[in-house]
Coordinates of C-alpha atoms in Angstrom, one line a residue:
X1 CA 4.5 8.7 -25.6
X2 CA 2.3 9.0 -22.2
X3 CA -0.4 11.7 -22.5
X4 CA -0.8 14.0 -19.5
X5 CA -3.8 14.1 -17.5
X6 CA -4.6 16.5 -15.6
X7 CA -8.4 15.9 -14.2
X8 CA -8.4 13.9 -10.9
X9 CA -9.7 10.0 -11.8
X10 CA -12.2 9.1 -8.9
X11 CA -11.3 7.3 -5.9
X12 CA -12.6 3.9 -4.2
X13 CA -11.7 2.3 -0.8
X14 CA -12.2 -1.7 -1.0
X15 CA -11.9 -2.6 2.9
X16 CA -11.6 -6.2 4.4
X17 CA -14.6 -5.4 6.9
X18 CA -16.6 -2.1 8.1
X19 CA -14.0 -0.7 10.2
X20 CA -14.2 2.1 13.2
X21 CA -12.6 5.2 11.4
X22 CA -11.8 9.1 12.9
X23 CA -14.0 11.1 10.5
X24 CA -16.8 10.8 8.0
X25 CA -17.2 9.1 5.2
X26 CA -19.3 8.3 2.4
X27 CA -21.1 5.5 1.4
X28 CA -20.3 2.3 3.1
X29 CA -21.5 -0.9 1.8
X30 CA -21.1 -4.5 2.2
X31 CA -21.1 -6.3 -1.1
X32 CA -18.5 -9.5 -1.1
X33 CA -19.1 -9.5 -5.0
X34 CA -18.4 -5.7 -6.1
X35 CA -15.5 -5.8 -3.5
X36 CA -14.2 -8.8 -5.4
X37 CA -14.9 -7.8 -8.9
X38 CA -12.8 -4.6 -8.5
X39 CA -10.2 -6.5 -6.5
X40 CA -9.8 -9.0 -9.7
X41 CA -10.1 -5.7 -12.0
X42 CA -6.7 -4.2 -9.7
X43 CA -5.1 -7.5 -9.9
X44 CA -5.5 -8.0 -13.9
X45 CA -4.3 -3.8 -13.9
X46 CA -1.1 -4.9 -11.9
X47 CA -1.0 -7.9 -13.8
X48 CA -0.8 -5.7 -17.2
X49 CA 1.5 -3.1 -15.8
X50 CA 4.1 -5.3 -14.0
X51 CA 4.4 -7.4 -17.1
X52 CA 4.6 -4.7 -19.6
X53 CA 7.6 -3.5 -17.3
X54 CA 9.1 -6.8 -17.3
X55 CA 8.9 -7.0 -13.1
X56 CA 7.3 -9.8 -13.8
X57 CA 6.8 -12.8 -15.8
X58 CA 3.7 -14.4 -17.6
X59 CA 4.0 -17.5 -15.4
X60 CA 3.6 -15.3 -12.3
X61 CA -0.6 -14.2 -13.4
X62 CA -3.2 -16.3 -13.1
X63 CA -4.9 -17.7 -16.2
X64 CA -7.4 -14.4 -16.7
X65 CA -3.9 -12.2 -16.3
X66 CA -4.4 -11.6 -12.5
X67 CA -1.2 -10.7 -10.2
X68 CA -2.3 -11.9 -7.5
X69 CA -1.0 -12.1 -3.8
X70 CA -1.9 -14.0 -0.3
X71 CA -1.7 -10.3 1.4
X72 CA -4.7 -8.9 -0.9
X73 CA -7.7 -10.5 0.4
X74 CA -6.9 -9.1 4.3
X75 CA -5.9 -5.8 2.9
X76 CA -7.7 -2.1 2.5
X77 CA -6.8 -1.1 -1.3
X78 CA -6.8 2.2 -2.7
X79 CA -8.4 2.0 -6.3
X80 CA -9.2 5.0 -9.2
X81 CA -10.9 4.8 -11.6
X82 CA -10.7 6.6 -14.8
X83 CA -13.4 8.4 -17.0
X84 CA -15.1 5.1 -18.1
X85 CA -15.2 3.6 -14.4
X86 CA -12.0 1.2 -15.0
X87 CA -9.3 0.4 -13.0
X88 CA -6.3 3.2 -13.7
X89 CA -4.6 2.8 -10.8
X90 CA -4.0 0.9 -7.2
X91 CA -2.5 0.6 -4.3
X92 CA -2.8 -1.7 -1.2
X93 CA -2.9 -1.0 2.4
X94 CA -2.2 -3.6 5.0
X95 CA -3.1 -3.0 8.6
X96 CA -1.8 -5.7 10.7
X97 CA -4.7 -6.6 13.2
X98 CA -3.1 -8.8 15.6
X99 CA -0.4 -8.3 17.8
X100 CA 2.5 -7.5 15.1
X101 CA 5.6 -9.7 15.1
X102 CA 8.6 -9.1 12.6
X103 CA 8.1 -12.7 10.6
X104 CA 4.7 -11.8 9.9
X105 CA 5.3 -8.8 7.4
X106 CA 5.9 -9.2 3.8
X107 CA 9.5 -7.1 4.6
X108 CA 10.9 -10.2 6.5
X109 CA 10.3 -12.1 3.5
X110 CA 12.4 -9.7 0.8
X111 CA 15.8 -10.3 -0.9
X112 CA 16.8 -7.2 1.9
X113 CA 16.4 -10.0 4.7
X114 CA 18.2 -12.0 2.9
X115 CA 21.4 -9.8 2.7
X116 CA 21.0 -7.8 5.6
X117 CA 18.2 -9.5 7.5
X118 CA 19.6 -8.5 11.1
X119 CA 19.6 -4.5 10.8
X120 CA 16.1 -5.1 8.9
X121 CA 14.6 -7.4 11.8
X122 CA 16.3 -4.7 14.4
X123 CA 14.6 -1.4 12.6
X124 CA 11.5 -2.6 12.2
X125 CA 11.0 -4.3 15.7
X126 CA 12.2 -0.8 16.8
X127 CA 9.3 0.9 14.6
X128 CA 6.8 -2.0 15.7
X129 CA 7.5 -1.0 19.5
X130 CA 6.9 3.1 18.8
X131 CA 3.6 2.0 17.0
X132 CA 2.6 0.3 20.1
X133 CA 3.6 3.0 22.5
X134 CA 2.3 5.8 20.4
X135 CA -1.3 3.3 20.3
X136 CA -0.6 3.6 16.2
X137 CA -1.5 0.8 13.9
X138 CA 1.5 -1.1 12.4
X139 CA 0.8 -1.0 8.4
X140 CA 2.8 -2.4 5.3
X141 CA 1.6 -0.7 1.9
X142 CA 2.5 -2.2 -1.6
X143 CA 0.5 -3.3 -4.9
X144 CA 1.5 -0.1 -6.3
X145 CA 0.5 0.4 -9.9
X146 CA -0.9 3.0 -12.5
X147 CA -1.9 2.8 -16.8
X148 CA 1.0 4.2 -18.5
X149 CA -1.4 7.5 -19.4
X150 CA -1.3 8.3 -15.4
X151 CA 2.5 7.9 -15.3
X152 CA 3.0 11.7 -16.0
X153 CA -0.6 12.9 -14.1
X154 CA -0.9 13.4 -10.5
X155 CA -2.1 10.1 -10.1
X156 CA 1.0 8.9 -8.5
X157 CA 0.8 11.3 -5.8
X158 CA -2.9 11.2 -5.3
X159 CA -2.2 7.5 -4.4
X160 CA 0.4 8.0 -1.8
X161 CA -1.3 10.9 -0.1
X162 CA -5.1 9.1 -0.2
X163 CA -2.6 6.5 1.7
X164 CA -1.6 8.9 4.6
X165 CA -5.1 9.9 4.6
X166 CA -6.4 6.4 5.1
X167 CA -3.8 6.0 7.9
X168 CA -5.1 9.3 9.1
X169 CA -9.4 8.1 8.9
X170 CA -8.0 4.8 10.8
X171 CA -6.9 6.6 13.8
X172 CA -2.7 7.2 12.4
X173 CA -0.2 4.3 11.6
X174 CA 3.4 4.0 11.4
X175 CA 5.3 1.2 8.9
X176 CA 6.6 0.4 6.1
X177 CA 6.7 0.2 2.4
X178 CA 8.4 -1.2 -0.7
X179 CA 9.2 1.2 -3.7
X180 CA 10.4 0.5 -6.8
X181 CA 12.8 3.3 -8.3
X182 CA 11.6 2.1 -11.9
X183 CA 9.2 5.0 -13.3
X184 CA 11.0 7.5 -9.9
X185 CA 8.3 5.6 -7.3
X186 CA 10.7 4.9 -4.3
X187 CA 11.9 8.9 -4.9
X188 CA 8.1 10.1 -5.2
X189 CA 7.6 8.2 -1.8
X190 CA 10.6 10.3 0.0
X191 CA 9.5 13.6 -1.2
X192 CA 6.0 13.0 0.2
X193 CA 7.8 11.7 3.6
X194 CA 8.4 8.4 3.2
X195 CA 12.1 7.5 5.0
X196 CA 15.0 4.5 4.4
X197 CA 15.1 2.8 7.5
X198 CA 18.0 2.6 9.8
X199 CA 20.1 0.9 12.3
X200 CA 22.7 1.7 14.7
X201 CA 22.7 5.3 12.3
X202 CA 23.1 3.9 9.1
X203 CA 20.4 4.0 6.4
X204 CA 19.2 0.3 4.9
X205 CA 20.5 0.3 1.3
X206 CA 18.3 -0.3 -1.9
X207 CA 18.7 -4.0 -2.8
X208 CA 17.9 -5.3 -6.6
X209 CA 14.6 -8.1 -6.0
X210 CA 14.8 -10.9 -8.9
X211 CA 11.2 -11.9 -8.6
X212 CA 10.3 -8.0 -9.7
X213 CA 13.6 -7.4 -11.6
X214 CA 14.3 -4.0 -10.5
X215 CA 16.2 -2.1 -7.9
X216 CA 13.4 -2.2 -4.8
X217 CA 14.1 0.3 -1.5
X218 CA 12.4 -0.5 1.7
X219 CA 10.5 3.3 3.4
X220 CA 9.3 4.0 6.5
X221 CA 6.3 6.3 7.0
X222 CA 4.7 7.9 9.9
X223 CA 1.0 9.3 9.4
X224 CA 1.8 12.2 11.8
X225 CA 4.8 13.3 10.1
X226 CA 4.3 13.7 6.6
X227 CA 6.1 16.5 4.4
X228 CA 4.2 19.9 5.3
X229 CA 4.4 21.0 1.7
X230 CA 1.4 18.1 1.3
X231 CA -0.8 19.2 4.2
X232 CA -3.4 20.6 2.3
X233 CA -3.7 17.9 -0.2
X234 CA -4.1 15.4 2.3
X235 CA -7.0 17.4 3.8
X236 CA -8.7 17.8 0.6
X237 CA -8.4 14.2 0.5
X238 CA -9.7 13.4 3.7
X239 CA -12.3 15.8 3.8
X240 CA -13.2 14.0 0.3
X241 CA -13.6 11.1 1.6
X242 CA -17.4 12.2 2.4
X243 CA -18.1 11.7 -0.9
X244 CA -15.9 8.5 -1.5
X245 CA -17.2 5.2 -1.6
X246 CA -16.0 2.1 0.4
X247 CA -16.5 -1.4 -0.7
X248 CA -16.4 -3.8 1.6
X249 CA -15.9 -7.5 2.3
X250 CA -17.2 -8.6 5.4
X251 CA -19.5 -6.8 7.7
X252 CA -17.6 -6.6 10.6
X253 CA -13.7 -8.1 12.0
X254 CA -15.6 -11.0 13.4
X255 CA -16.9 -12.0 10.7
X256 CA -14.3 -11.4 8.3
X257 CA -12.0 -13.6 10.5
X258 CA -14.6 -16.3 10.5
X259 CA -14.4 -16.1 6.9
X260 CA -10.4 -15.6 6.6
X261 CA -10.3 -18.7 8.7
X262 CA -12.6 -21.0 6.5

């Protein structure tokens, strides 16, 4: 049976390259090999989770147990740690850089656009164009996983709301996420703000995803509108984020292109 934990595990940004953020933060450092150490350390801890649940299967990890996906490497992940420095739990946060077009996000490629494709494409092209008028970055945010021991902490909720905080430190973002309702994620997600998407007036249904093997919704989130019962947390978290440290990849976007390009 899970045991509850109560004491907040620590939190660590990995970032692709040094970015421009809104506020202060800790210690920033460049250091390709401790970013990629605790990226394969996330990806062995999703690895363990997702196939423990059965959302996956063995043939899906690398050979050292990794879960690993394309997205990862360009992404901002959100990592704690527990009481002996490992990975508990993770989350990844993907800002798109470049001008954002539907077929590029990870949504476009679900069993959702499979089965209703058109009201998906039409949604988020809708939430793509308010991002660009409102000057927001478009984001997808996903990797989600936590040891069984978190499952009944606050661990959950520290991750999603250290996600609206990032969005917050990155000058606000507006997109989209997929949320499993195994372990009552995709409902955790709505009470903290998240939203289904709609078209036309009608909400996007859940949709079951065979590669995970689990009922899967697709949420919306805007930074700037989050649920006002959170608003302090969040501002613990950001004003925590003094003493947080970020790990990054590349020094700067230039260079970390040069490198995604190679």
């Amino acid at each position: 049976m899970p045991i509850c934990i109560h004491a907040r595990p620590e939190v660590v940004l990995l970032a692709p390259f040094v970015p421009e953020i809104s506020g202060s933060m800790g210690t920033i450092r460049t250091d390709p090999d401790v970013h990629g150490a605790l990226l394969a350390d996330l990806q062995r801890l999703r690895g363990r989770v997702y196939l423990a649940d059965g959302d996956i299967k063995p043939e899906q990890l690398t050979a050292d147990g990794r879960h690993c996906q394309e997205v990862d490497a360009r992404s901002w992940h959100i990592v704690l740690k527990d009481a002996n420095g490992s990975v508990a739990g993770c989350a990844r946060f993907s800002p798109h850089l470049e001008p954002v077009t539907y077929r590029n996000l990870n949504a476009a490629h679900s069993e959702l656009a499979k089965t209703d494709g058109y009201r998906l494409e039409k949604a988020i092209q809708a939430d793509i164009r308010q991002a660009e008028i409102r000057n927001l970055h478009y984001v997808e945010v996903g990797g989600w996983a936590l040891t069984p021991e978190l499952r009944c902490s606050t661990a959950a909720v520290t991750i999603a709301l250290t996600a609206f905080a990032l969005a917050e430190l990155l000058g606000g973002c507006l997109g989209v996420t997929t949320a499993t309702r195994n372990h009552g994620s995709a409902s955790i997600l709505r009470r903290l703000g998240g939203r289904p998407l709609e078209w036309d007036g009608i909400e996007l249904p859940a949709y079951f995803d065979p590669q995970y093997n689990c009922e899967m919704e697709i949420l919306r989130f805007d930074s700037t509108q989050r649920n006002p019962r959170y608003a302090a947390r969040i501002s613990e978290l950001q004003a925590g984020f003094a003493n947080t440290a970020m790990i990054c990849q590349q020094q700067n976007r230039q260079s970390y292109a040069n490198y995604a390009a190679a």
